[in-house]
Short mmCIF file of C-alpha atoms and ligand atoms in Angstrom, two decimals:
data_model
loop_
_atom_site.label_atom_id
_atom_site.label_comp_id
_atom_site.label_asym_id
_atom_site.label_seq_id
_atom_site.Cartn_x
_atom_site.Cartn_y
_atom_site.Cartn_z
CA MET A 1 -18.28 7.17 -22.13
CA SER A 2 -19.01 8.06 -18.49
CA GLY A 3 -16.70 6.91 -15.73
CA LEU A 4 -16.76 4.03 -13.30
CA LEU A 5 -15.96 4.51 -9.64
CA SER A 6 -12.31 3.66 -8.99
CA ALA A 7 -11.33 1.13 -6.35
CA TYR A 8 -9.69 3.98 -4.46
CA GLU A 9 -12.95 6.01 -4.34
CA THR A 10 -15.02 2.93 -3.53
CA ARG A 11 -12.69 2.17 -0.66
CA LYS A 12 -13.35 5.60 0.83
CA ARG A 13 -17.11 5.10 0.52
CA ILE A 14 -16.99 1.70 2.20
CA LEU A 15 -14.89 3.10 5.03
CA SER A 16 -17.27 6.02 5.56
CA GLN A 17 -20.23 3.60 5.36
CA GLU A 18 -21.79 5.48 2.46
CA LEU A 19 -21.66 2.16 0.62
CA SER A 20 -21.57 -1.33 2.10
CA ALA A 21 -19.23 -4.01 0.83
CA GLN A 22 -22.31 -6.19 0.29
CA GLU A 23 -23.96 -3.59 -1.93
CA TYR A 24 -20.79 -3.15 -3.90
CA VAL A 25 -20.10 -6.87 -4.35
CA SER A 26 -23.73 -7.40 -5.40
CA ALA A 27 -23.40 -4.65 -8.00
CA ILE A 28 -20.23 -6.26 -9.35
CA LEU A 29 -21.92 -9.68 -9.51
CA GLU A 30 -24.78 -8.07 -11.44
CA LYS A 31 -22.32 -6.66 -13.95
CA ILE A 32 -20.77 -10.10 -14.33
CA SER A 33 -24.13 -11.66 -15.08
CA LYS A 34 -24.95 -8.81 -17.47
CA PHE A 35 -21.71 -8.74 -19.44
CA ASP A 36 -19.71 -11.89 -18.99
CA GLU A 37 -21.61 -14.14 -21.31
CA GLN A 38 -20.42 -11.84 -24.06
CA ILE A 39 -16.99 -10.77 -22.73
CA HIS A 40 -15.97 -14.09 -21.15
CA ALA A 41 -13.47 -12.58 -18.76
CA TYR A 42 -14.02 -15.23 -16.09
CA THR A 43 -13.34 -18.94 -15.93
CA SER A 44 -15.18 -19.15 -12.60
CA VAL A 45 -16.98 -16.76 -10.23
CA GLN A 46 -17.17 -17.09 -6.44
CA GLU A 47 -20.62 -15.67 -5.88
CA ASP A 48 -21.53 -17.14 -2.51
CA THR A 49 -18.22 -16.80 -0.74
CA ALA A 50 -17.80 -13.26 -2.08
CA LEU A 51 -21.12 -12.19 -0.59
CA SER A 52 -20.54 -13.87 2.75
CA GLN A 53 -17.08 -12.31 3.01
CA ALA A 54 -18.54 -8.91 2.17
CA LYS A 55 -21.02 -9.36 5.02
CA LYS A 56 -18.19 -10.05 7.47
CA ILE A 57 -16.31 -7.01 6.29
CA ASP A 58 -19.36 -4.79 6.72
CA LYS A 59 -19.65 -6.02 10.30
CA LYS A 60 -16.01 -5.11 10.91
CA VAL A 61 -16.56 -1.61 9.52
CA GLU A 62 -19.74 -1.14 11.57
CA ARG A 63 -18.01 -2.21 14.76
CA GLY A 64 -15.04 0.02 14.06
CA GLU A 65 -12.65 -2.94 14.07
CA LYS A 66 -9.27 -2.82 12.38
CA ILE A 67 -9.80 -3.23 8.68
CA GLY A 68 -7.41 -4.27 5.93
CA LEU A 69 -6.24 -2.11 3.08
CA LEU A 70 -8.66 -3.61 0.55
CA VAL A 71 -11.85 -3.17 2.66
CA GLY A 72 -14.06 -5.63 0.78
CA LEU A 73 -12.96 -4.71 -2.74
CA PRO A 74 -13.39 -7.54 -5.26
CA VAL A 75 -10.17 -8.75 -6.86
CA ALA A 76 -10.25 -10.99 -9.95
CA VAL A 77 -7.33 -13.39 -10.11
CA LYS A 78 -5.71 -14.76 -13.25
CA ASP A 79 -6.30 -18.48 -13.51
CA ASN A 80 -2.62 -19.40 -13.21
CA ILE A 81 -2.45 -18.16 -9.61
CA CYS A 82 -3.33 -20.84 -7.07
CA THR A 83 -6.47 -20.39 -4.99
CA LYS A 84 -7.24 -22.88 -2.25
CA GLY A 85 -10.37 -24.89 -3.01
CA ILE A 86 -11.02 -22.96 -6.24
CA PRO A 87 -10.12 -24.47 -9.63
CA THR A 88 -6.91 -23.07 -11.12
CA THR A 89 -6.85 -24.15 -14.73
CA CYS A 90 -4.26 -22.02 -16.58
CA SER A 91 -7.06 -22.07 -19.19
CA SER A 92 -5.78 -25.48 -20.20
CA ARG A 93 -7.51 -28.81 -20.59
CA MET A 94 -4.52 -30.23 -18.74
CA LEU A 95 -5.55 -28.50 -15.50
CA GLU A 96 -9.28 -28.26 -16.14
CA ASN A 97 -10.08 -30.07 -12.89
CA PHE A 98 -7.11 -28.99 -10.79
CA VAL A 99 -8.11 -27.58 -7.40
CA PRO A 100 -5.06 -26.37 -5.45
CA PRO A 101 -4.84 -27.27 -1.78
CA TYR A 102 -3.21 -23.91 -0.98
CA ASP A 103 -3.34 -20.20 -1.77
CA ALA A 104 -0.59 -18.36 -3.62
CA THR A 105 1.12 -15.81 -1.38
CA VAL A 106 -0.52 -12.92 -3.26
CA VAL A 107 -3.95 -14.45 -2.70
CA GLU A 108 -3.22 -14.98 0.97
CA LYS A 109 -2.14 -11.35 1.23
CA ILE A 110 -5.25 -10.08 -0.55
CA ARG A 111 -7.47 -12.07 1.80
CA GLY A 112 -5.40 -10.82 4.75
CA GLU A 113 -6.08 -7.23 3.63
CA ASP A 114 -9.83 -7.89 3.44
CA GLY A 115 -9.92 -8.09 -0.35
CA ILE A 116 -12.47 -10.47 -1.85
CA ILE A 117 -11.47 -13.04 -4.45
CA ILE A 118 -14.40 -12.58 -6.81
CA GLY A 119 -13.34 -15.13 -9.42
CA LYS A 120 -10.66 -16.52 -11.70
CA THR A 121 -9.96 -14.96 -15.06
CA ASN A 122 -9.45 -16.32 -18.53
CA MET A 123 -6.01 -16.27 -20.11
CA ASP A 124 -3.93 -17.69 -22.93
CA GLU A 125 -3.18 -21.33 -22.15
CA PHE A 126 -0.33 -21.40 -19.61
CA ALA A 127 0.08 -17.63 -20.24
CA MET A 128 1.45 -18.29 -23.72
CA GLY A 129 0.03 -15.71 -26.03
CA THR A 130 -0.82 -12.07 -26.66
CA SER A 131 -4.56 -12.24 -27.28
CA THR A 132 -6.24 -14.74 -24.88
CA GLU A 133 -7.19 -16.71 -27.99
CA THR A 134 -5.19 -19.80 -26.99
CA SER A 135 -7.44 -20.43 -23.95
CA PHE A 136 -8.98 -23.90 -23.93
CA PHE A 137 -12.22 -22.24 -22.79
CA GLY A 138 -12.50 -19.77 -25.67
CA VAL A 139 -11.51 -16.18 -26.29
CA THR A 140 -12.08 -13.12 -24.08
CA ARG A 141 -13.60 -10.21 -25.99
CA ASN A 142 -12.48 -6.60 -25.77
CA PRO A 143 -15.15 -4.53 -23.99
CA TRP A 144 -14.37 -1.54 -26.25
CA ASN A 145 -15.28 -3.53 -29.33
CA THR A 146 -16.28 -7.14 -28.92
CA SER A 147 -15.03 -8.19 -32.35
CA TYR A 148 -11.51 -7.43 -31.12
CA VAL A 149 -9.14 -9.26 -28.77
CA ALA A 150 -8.66 -8.03 -25.21
CA GLY A 151 -4.91 -8.67 -25.42
CA GLY A 152 -3.08 -11.30 -23.48
CA SER A 153 -2.20 -13.32 -21.83
CA SER A 154 -4.05 -11.73 -18.87
CA GLY A 155 -6.95 -10.74 -21.14
CA GLY A 156 -9.66 -11.81 -18.70
CA SER A 157 -8.25 -9.72 -15.86
CA ALA A 158 -7.92 -6.55 -17.95
CA ALA A 159 -11.31 -6.94 -19.64
CA ALA A 160 -13.08 -7.55 -16.32
CA THR A 161 -11.43 -4.47 -14.81
CA SER A 162 -12.22 -2.30 -17.78
CA ILE A 163 -15.95 -3.09 -17.92
CA GLY A 164 -16.40 -2.98 -14.13
CA GLU A 165 -16.85 -6.73 -13.57
CA THR A 166 -14.34 -6.30 -10.73
CA ALA A 167 -12.69 -3.47 -8.84
CA LEU A 168 -9.15 -4.76 -9.26
CA SER A 169 -7.36 -7.70 -10.76
CA LEU A 170 -4.13 -9.63 -10.87
CA GLY A 171 -2.28 -10.71 -13.98
CA SER A 172 1.10 -12.26 -14.60
CA ASP A 173 3.69 -10.73 -16.90
CA THR A 174 6.43 -12.88 -18.43
CA GLY A 175 6.89 -10.82 -21.56
CA GLY A 176 4.09 -8.27 -21.40
CA SER A 177 0.99 -10.13 -20.29
CA VAL A 178 -0.12 -7.50 -17.78
CA ARG A 179 0.81 -4.47 -19.88
CA CYS A 180 -0.53 -5.71 -23.24
CA PRO A 181 -4.12 -6.36 -22.15
CA ALA A 182 -4.01 -3.23 -19.96
CA SER A 183 -3.15 -1.26 -23.08
CA PHE A 184 -5.77 -2.99 -25.27
CA CYS A 185 -8.54 -2.56 -22.66
CA SER A 186 -7.60 0.99 -21.52
CA VAL A 187 -6.74 0.17 -17.92
CA VAL A 188 -3.56 0.56 -15.88
CA GLY A 189 -1.24 -2.47 -15.56
CA LEU A 190 2.05 -2.70 -13.73
CA LYS A 191 4.84 -5.21 -14.22
CA PRO A 192 6.78 -4.97 -10.97
CA THR A 193 10.53 -5.43 -10.65
CA TYR A 194 11.50 -9.12 -10.61
CA GLY A 195 11.36 -10.17 -6.96
CA LEU A 196 9.10 -7.44 -5.61
CA VAL A 197 6.02 -9.68 -5.61
CA SER A 198 6.20 -13.31 -4.49
CA ARG A 199 5.74 -15.92 -7.19
CA TYR A 200 4.84 -18.65 -4.70
CA GLY A 201 1.70 -20.27 -6.07
CA LEU A 202 2.04 -18.78 -9.55
CA ILE A 203 2.08 -21.67 -12.01
CA ALA A 204 5.36 -21.22 -13.87
CA TYR A 205 5.65 -20.37 -17.55
CA ALA A 206 9.25 -19.05 -17.59
CA ASN A 207 10.34 -18.48 -14.03
CA SER A 208 13.28 -16.16 -14.64
CA LEU A 209 10.85 -13.74 -16.31
CA ASP A 210 7.46 -14.31 -14.58
CA GLN A 211 6.06 -11.62 -12.31
CA ILE A 212 2.59 -11.12 -10.86
CA GLY A 213 1.30 -7.59 -11.38
CA PRO A 214 -1.70 -5.46 -10.40
CA ILE A 215 -4.31 -4.12 -12.83
CA GLY A 216 -6.67 -1.26 -11.96
CA ARG A 217 -8.76 1.40 -13.64
CA THR A 218 -6.49 4.13 -12.32
CA VAL A 219 -2.87 4.48 -11.25
CA LYS A 220 -4.02 4.91 -7.65
CA ASP A 221 -5.89 1.60 -7.86
CA CYS A 222 -2.78 -0.11 -9.12
CA ALA A 223 -0.68 1.38 -6.30
CA LEU A 224 -3.29 0.25 -3.77
CA LEU A 225 -3.15 -3.35 -4.94
CA LEU A 226 0.65 -3.27 -5.15
CA ASP A 227 0.73 -2.15 -1.50
CA ALA A 228 -1.28 -5.26 -0.65
CA ILE A 229 0.82 -7.80 -2.54
CA ALA A 230 4.44 -6.59 -2.55
CA GLY A 231 7.13 -7.84 -0.20
CA TYR A 232 9.46 -10.57 0.91
CA ASP A 233 8.14 -14.10 1.14
CA PRO A 234 10.27 -16.84 2.67
CA ARG A 235 8.60 -19.30 0.26
CA ASP A 236 10.01 -17.47 -2.78
CA GLY A 237 13.79 -17.23 -2.57
CA THR A 238 13.89 -14.55 -5.28
CA SER A 239 11.57 -12.18 -3.43
CA VAL A 240 12.73 -9.03 -1.67
CA GLN A 241 11.48 -6.65 0.99
CA SER A 242 9.12 -4.03 -0.40
CA LYS A 243 10.06 -0.37 -0.22
CA GLY A 244 6.38 -0.03 0.69
CA LYS A 245 3.56 2.52 0.74
CA TYR A 246 3.11 3.06 -2.96
CA LEU A 247 -0.30 4.66 -2.66
CA ALA A 248 0.64 7.01 0.17
CA SER A 249 3.73 8.23 -1.63
CA LEU A 250 1.93 9.19 -4.85
CA SER A 251 2.31 12.87 -5.54
CA LYS A 252 1.59 14.99 -8.56
CA ASN A 253 4.98 16.60 -8.43
CA VAL A 254 7.12 15.39 -11.29
CA ASP A 255 8.93 18.66 -11.86
CA GLY A 256 12.30 18.31 -13.52
CA LYS A 257 12.06 14.55 -14.01
CA LYS A 258 14.19 13.43 -16.92
CA ILE A 259 12.46 11.17 -19.38
CA GLY A 260 14.16 9.25 -22.20
CA VAL A 261 12.09 8.42 -25.27
CA ILE A 262 13.40 5.08 -26.56
CA ASP A 263 13.92 5.17 -30.30
CA GLU A 264 13.87 1.40 -30.78
CA LEU A 265 10.40 1.07 -29.25
CA PHE A 266 9.12 2.99 -32.28
CA GLY A 267 11.07 0.72 -34.62
CA SER A 268 10.06 -1.49 -37.50
CA GLY A 269 6.63 -3.05 -37.34
CA ILE A 270 5.03 -0.21 -35.41
CA ASP A 271 1.70 1.09 -36.68
CA SER A 272 2.46 4.63 -37.87
CA ARG A 273 -0.75 5.90 -36.27
CA ILE A 274 0.48 4.68 -32.88
CA SER A 275 3.87 6.26 -33.41
CA GLU A 276 2.34 9.62 -34.26
CA HIS A 277 -0.22 9.47 -31.45
CA LEU A 278 2.38 8.46 -28.86
CA HIS A 279 4.77 11.24 -29.76
CA LYS A 280 1.98 13.78 -29.23
CA GLU A 281 1.05 12.21 -25.89
CA ILE A 282 4.65 12.07 -24.72
CA GLN A 283 4.95 15.80 -25.41
CA LYS A 284 2.32 16.32 -22.70
CA LEU A 285 4.88 15.17 -20.15
CA THR A 286 6.66 18.48 -20.68
CA ASP A 287 3.44 20.36 -19.86
CA ILE A 288 3.62 18.88 -16.37
CA GLY A 289 7.25 19.81 -15.87
CA MET A 290 9.30 16.90 -17.18
CA ASP A 291 12.26 17.08 -19.56
CA LEU A 292 12.30 14.88 -22.65
CA GLU A 293 15.21 13.56 -24.62
CA GLU A 294 15.49 10.86 -27.27
CA ILE A 295 17.67 7.89 -26.51
CA SER A 296 18.80 4.86 -28.48
CA LEU A 297 19.22 1.42 -26.91
CA PRO A 298 20.57 -0.56 -29.89
CA THR A 299 20.61 -3.98 -28.21
CA LEU A 300 16.82 -3.91 -27.93
CA GLN A 301 16.64 -5.04 -31.55
CA TYR A 302 17.70 -8.50 -30.35
CA SER A 303 15.29 -8.68 -27.45
CA LEU A 304 12.45 -10.52 -29.20
CA PRO A 305 14.50 -13.54 -30.37
CA ALA A 306 16.37 -13.64 -27.05
CA TYR A 307 13.08 -13.57 -25.16
CA TYR A 308 11.47 -16.33 -27.18
CA ILE A 309 14.50 -18.60 -26.78
CA ILE A 310 14.75 -18.07 -23.03
CA ALA A 311 11.00 -18.18 -22.35
CA LEU A 312 10.40 -21.29 -24.44
CA SER A 313 13.43 -23.11 -23.05
CA GLU A 314 12.22 -22.53 -19.51
CA ALA A 315 8.66 -23.44 -20.53
CA SER A 316 9.75 -26.76 -22.01
CA SER A 317 11.31 -27.65 -18.70
CA ASN A 318 8.48 -26.31 -16.50
CA LEU A 319 5.74 -28.05 -18.45
CA ALA A 320 7.48 -31.43 -18.26
CA ARG A 321 5.70 -31.92 -14.94
CA TYR A 322 2.35 -32.47 -16.67
CA ASP A 323 2.81 -36.14 -17.27
CA GLY A 324 -0.60 -37.43 -16.22
CA VAL A 325 0.76 -38.73 -12.93
CA ARG A 326 1.06 -35.86 -10.51
CA TYR A 327 -1.35 -33.13 -11.59
CA GLY A 328 -4.41 -32.67 -13.65
CA LEU A 329 -5.49 -34.64 -16.66
CA ARG A 330 -4.70 -38.30 -17.29
CA ALA A 331 -5.74 -39.84 -20.58
CA GLU A 332 -7.49 -43.20 -20.73
CA ASP A 333 -4.43 -45.44 -20.39
CA GLU A 334 -5.44 -48.94 -19.42
CA GLY A 335 -2.84 -51.43 -20.51
CA LEU A 336 -0.45 -48.73 -21.73
CA ASP A 337 3.13 -48.35 -20.51
CA TRP A 338 4.08 -45.13 -18.73
CA LYS A 339 5.70 -43.46 -21.71
CA THR A 340 2.77 -44.04 -24.05
CA SER A 341 0.30 -43.04 -21.37
CA SER A 342 2.10 -39.77 -20.63
CA SER A 343 2.47 -38.81 -24.27
CA LYS A 344 -1.22 -39.53 -24.82
CA THR A 345 -2.08 -37.27 -21.89
CA ARG A 346 0.13 -34.51 -23.24
CA GLU A 347 -1.29 -34.90 -26.70
CA ILE A 348 -4.86 -34.28 -25.61
CA GLY A 349 -4.09 -32.02 -22.62
CA PHE A 350 -2.11 -29.25 -24.35
CA GLY A 351 -3.26 -26.96 -27.14
CA HIS A 352 -1.31 -26.19 -30.34
CA GLU A 353 0.54 -23.14 -29.12
CA VAL A 354 1.73 -24.83 -25.93
CA LYS A 355 2.96 -27.85 -27.89
CA ARG A 356 4.76 -25.63 -30.37
CA ARG A 357 6.56 -23.87 -27.53
CA ILE A 358 7.54 -27.07 -25.71
CA ILE A 359 9.04 -28.44 -28.93
CA LEU A 360 10.91 -25.22 -29.76
CA GLY A 361 12.19 -24.86 -26.20
CA ALA A 362 13.38 -28.46 -26.02
CA TYR A 363 15.15 -27.96 -29.35
CA ALA A 364 16.94 -24.81 -28.17
CA LEU A 365 18.20 -26.65 -25.09
CA SER A 366 19.30 -29.81 -26.85
CA ALA A 367 22.96 -30.82 -27.18
CA GLY A 368 24.65 -29.03 -30.04
CA TYR A 369 22.14 -26.17 -30.07
CA TYR A 370 22.43 -25.00 -26.48
CA GLU A 371 25.45 -22.78 -27.16
CA GLN A 372 24.11 -21.55 -30.45
CA TYR A 373 20.71 -20.50 -29.08
CA TYR A 374 20.19 -20.59 -25.35
CA LEU A 375 23.60 -19.40 -24.26
CA LYS A 376 23.64 -16.67 -26.89
CA ALA A 377 20.22 -15.48 -25.74
CA LEU A 378 21.51 -15.28 -22.16
CA LYS A 379 24.40 -13.11 -23.33
CA ILE A 380 22.02 -10.77 -25.12
CA ARG A 381 19.95 -10.63 -21.98
CA THR A 382 23.00 -9.42 -20.03
CA LEU A 383 23.69 -6.73 -22.63
CA ILE A 384 20.10 -5.53 -22.52
CA ARG A 385 20.19 -5.34 -18.75
CA GLU A 386 23.42 -3.32 -18.91
CA GLU A 387 22.02 -0.98 -21.51
CA PHE A 388 18.98 -0.22 -19.35
CA ARG A 389 21.16 0.21 -16.29
CA GLU A 390 23.31 2.79 -18.04
CA ALA A 391 20.32 4.65 -19.48
CA LEU A 392 18.56 4.74 -16.15
CA LYS A 393 21.57 6.40 -14.55
CA LYS A 394 20.87 9.39 -16.72
CA PHE A 395 17.06 9.28 -16.82
CA ASP A 396 14.40 8.92 -14.15
CA ALA A 397 12.30 6.85 -16.53
CA LEU A 398 12.07 5.77 -20.15
CA VAL A 399 8.96 5.82 -22.30
CA GLY A 400 7.51 4.35 -25.46
CA PRO A 401 4.39 2.58 -26.65
CA THR A 402 3.21 -0.48 -24.72
CA MET A 403 2.11 -2.17 -27.94
CA PRO A 404 3.26 -1.56 -31.52
CA VAL A 405 -0.23 -2.34 -32.83
CA LEU A 406 -3.83 -1.53 -31.96
CA PRO A 407 -6.09 -4.27 -30.60
CA PHE A 408 -6.66 -6.60 -33.54
CA LYS A 409 -9.68 -8.56 -34.69
CA ILE A 410 -10.35 -11.95 -33.14
CA GLY A 411 -8.86 -14.57 -35.47
CA GLU A 412 -6.70 -12.06 -37.35
CA LYS A 413 -3.30 -13.25 -36.13
CA ILE A 414 -3.90 -16.62 -34.52
CA GLU A 415 -2.85 -18.59 -37.60
CA ASP A 416 0.43 -16.70 -37.83
CA PRO A 417 2.47 -17.26 -34.67
CA LEU A 418 5.38 -15.09 -35.80
CA GLU A 419 3.14 -12.13 -36.40
CA MET A 420 1.67 -12.66 -32.94
CA TYR A 421 5.14 -12.86 -31.35
CA MET A 422 6.12 -9.59 -33.06
CA CYS A 423 3.45 -7.80 -31.02
CA ASP A 424 5.55 -8.38 -27.89
CA ILE A 425 8.50 -6.39 -29.19
CA ASP A 426 8.03 -3.39 -26.88
CA THR A 427 7.24 -5.29 -23.69
CA VAL A 428 9.71 -8.20 -23.54
CA PRO A 429 12.90 -6.13 -23.00
CA ILE A 430 11.64 -5.10 -19.56
CA ASN A 431 11.26 -8.72 -18.42
CA LEU A 432 14.68 -9.62 -19.79
CA ALA A 433 16.18 -6.78 -17.76
CA GLY A 434 14.13 -7.62 -14.65
CA ILE A 435 13.10 -3.98 -14.19
CA CYS A 436 9.62 -2.42 -13.82
CA ALA A 437 7.17 -0.81 -16.24
CA ILE A 438 3.61 0.43 -16.26
CA SER A 439 1.08 0.80 -19.06
CA VAL A 440 -1.26 3.75 -18.65
CA PRO A 441 -4.17 4.62 -20.98
CA CYS A 442 -3.17 7.34 -23.44
CA GLY A 443 -6.22 7.80 -25.63
CA PHE A 444 -7.85 6.13 -28.60
CA ILE A 445 -7.26 5.62 -32.30
CA GLU A 446 -10.42 4.80 -34.22
CA GLN A 447 -12.08 4.15 -30.87
CA LEU A 448 -9.54 1.50 -29.92
CA PRO A 449 -7.40 2.05 -26.81
CA VAL A 450 -3.69 2.91 -26.85
CA GLY A 451 -1.25 2.55 -23.94
CA LEU A 452 1.80 4.56 -22.91
CA GLN A 453 4.58 2.50 -21.35
CA ILE A 454 6.70 4.06 -18.60
CA ILE A 455 9.80 2.08 -17.68
CA GLY A 456 11.82 2.43 -14.49
CA ASN A 457 14.91 0.98 -12.90
CA ALA A 458 14.72 -1.98 -10.52
CA TYR A 459 12.61 -1.09 -7.49
CA SER A 460 11.67 2.34 -8.79
CA GLU A 461 7.94 1.56 -8.81
CA LYS A 462 7.23 4.70 -6.79
CA LYS A 463 8.82 6.84 -9.45
CA ILE A 464 6.97 5.34 -12.43
CA LEU A 465 3.68 5.25 -10.53
CA ASN A 466 4.14 8.95 -9.80
CA ILE A 467 4.85 9.83 -13.41
CA ALA A 468 1.90 7.72 -14.59
CA ASN A 469 -0.32 9.34 -11.98
CA ALA A 470 0.68 12.87 -13.02
CA TYR A 471 0.06 11.98 -16.69
CA GLU A 472 -3.30 10.44 -15.85
CA GLU A 473 -4.40 13.54 -13.91
CA GLU A 474 -3.28 15.76 -16.76
CA THR A 475 -5.06 13.81 -19.50
CA GLY A 476 -8.04 12.17 -17.78
CA TYR A 477 -8.07 9.17 -20.14
CA THR A 478 -8.80 6.71 -17.34
CA LYS A 479 -12.21 8.35 -16.82
CA TYR A 480 -13.58 6.80 -20.01
CA LYS A 481 -15.34 3.50 -19.88
CA PRO A 482 -16.56 1.16 -22.59
CA GLN A 483 -20.22 1.36 -23.57
CA LEU A 484 -21.58 -2.09 -24.08
N1 LIG B 1 3.06 -12.70 -25.29
C1 LIG B 1 4.21 -13.18 -24.62
C2 LIG B 1 4.34 -14.67 -24.82
O1 LIG B 1 3.52 -15.20 -25.46
C3 LIG B 1 4.17 -12.84 -23.17
C4 LIG B 1 3.29 -13.71 -22.37
C5 LIG B 1 3.30 -13.40 -20.91
O2 LIG B 1 3.76 -12.35 -20.47
N2 LIG B 1 2.82 -14.36 -20.12
O3 LIG B 1 5.22 -15.30 -24.36
#
């Protein structure tokens, strides 16, 4: 299990002209052609434009011109983030042929920092899932063991990063979709505070929860990409000014940091092997100077039902726009009235899981049930937010497992939606509270990756990145790479 060069190290080599962006991009494209038939991380790859951009960047470096932060590093972008002139499918038949006429703000920023959009990555349809199995284009396989899922919904992004089919990638995290696949594929994934990264151009699943987040092989890589994408965007009214320079402010000094170990994240349904393993790993935080204490956040037991009511309610409203008129697919509808035509389009355009969620969400919002479900879920959300706020007055960060289970076999849970939803139990509270969290590799159980989740208050990305970085340096787990 020898290491892969991190984006951070590659960046240094490109800047010092030890390595050209063209050589690096070619090597990445070679890996894609070697592995992706099996892994299926990508829905499309931008071979020609990637190489021509790399050439331009090399010229800039040679001439000593001002160069952006990402210096020709390939970035793989989840296929629900709009890319001008490049299909953006949400891994759905509904948007199979949708080519956006504009770039999402994050994509614009990556290009502006001389990053190269290498391709679009596979995902659960409309980001609804925990395993990338609901993709219309077929599953993404876990590079650590190809009979297993890569996690989801940003499974393509995490798998591509883990096997070296890209330097960096973007995912979106509504209830764990950056952190879950990061954990399953042994890479680092950050869910930023709600508002830190613009959502303009991210195709909505549940907009009060959605956030775009960076995925890298190391904590430094994640900080580098966050530097490139964070910040206020006038086109997203919920975005805020970044407190900036995440990479530059990384230090190994975490002396005296107070860490709360959340009891409920080890609650019912957790694999006992993960619980045991995590407790041992968390102890290592004391070796690097941090203080540990157990803490209970009792409202977290309601977070999963609250999340699924809120997320599905918002989804049912957001997905109403796919009516066969304005975007994407339109079923054969000659002679049909509008209503029949649109329901025919929706019938063939959406997969099972998406339909299930639209129906459940519409039900929760309907007259007579709104108070009983949606409103109640909103109240729980407020309580959860308050509970985190109080806890994070006392602690610098909170920790627990990212996932309560190990990566599972392809097909193992797909027929049982409730069992699949249960896997999100440790990640969804963070989205409900709107705060930030990172998943960092913390070893292996039976050769399958495990992730440690570090949770911070709103806008305390620097703090959790620092803690994750210190832990990574202490343990060295991010140096391992899958052997295919
Ligand atoms: N697995 C969760 C869900 O299915 C989270 C998905 C996400 O974060 N996009 O809703």
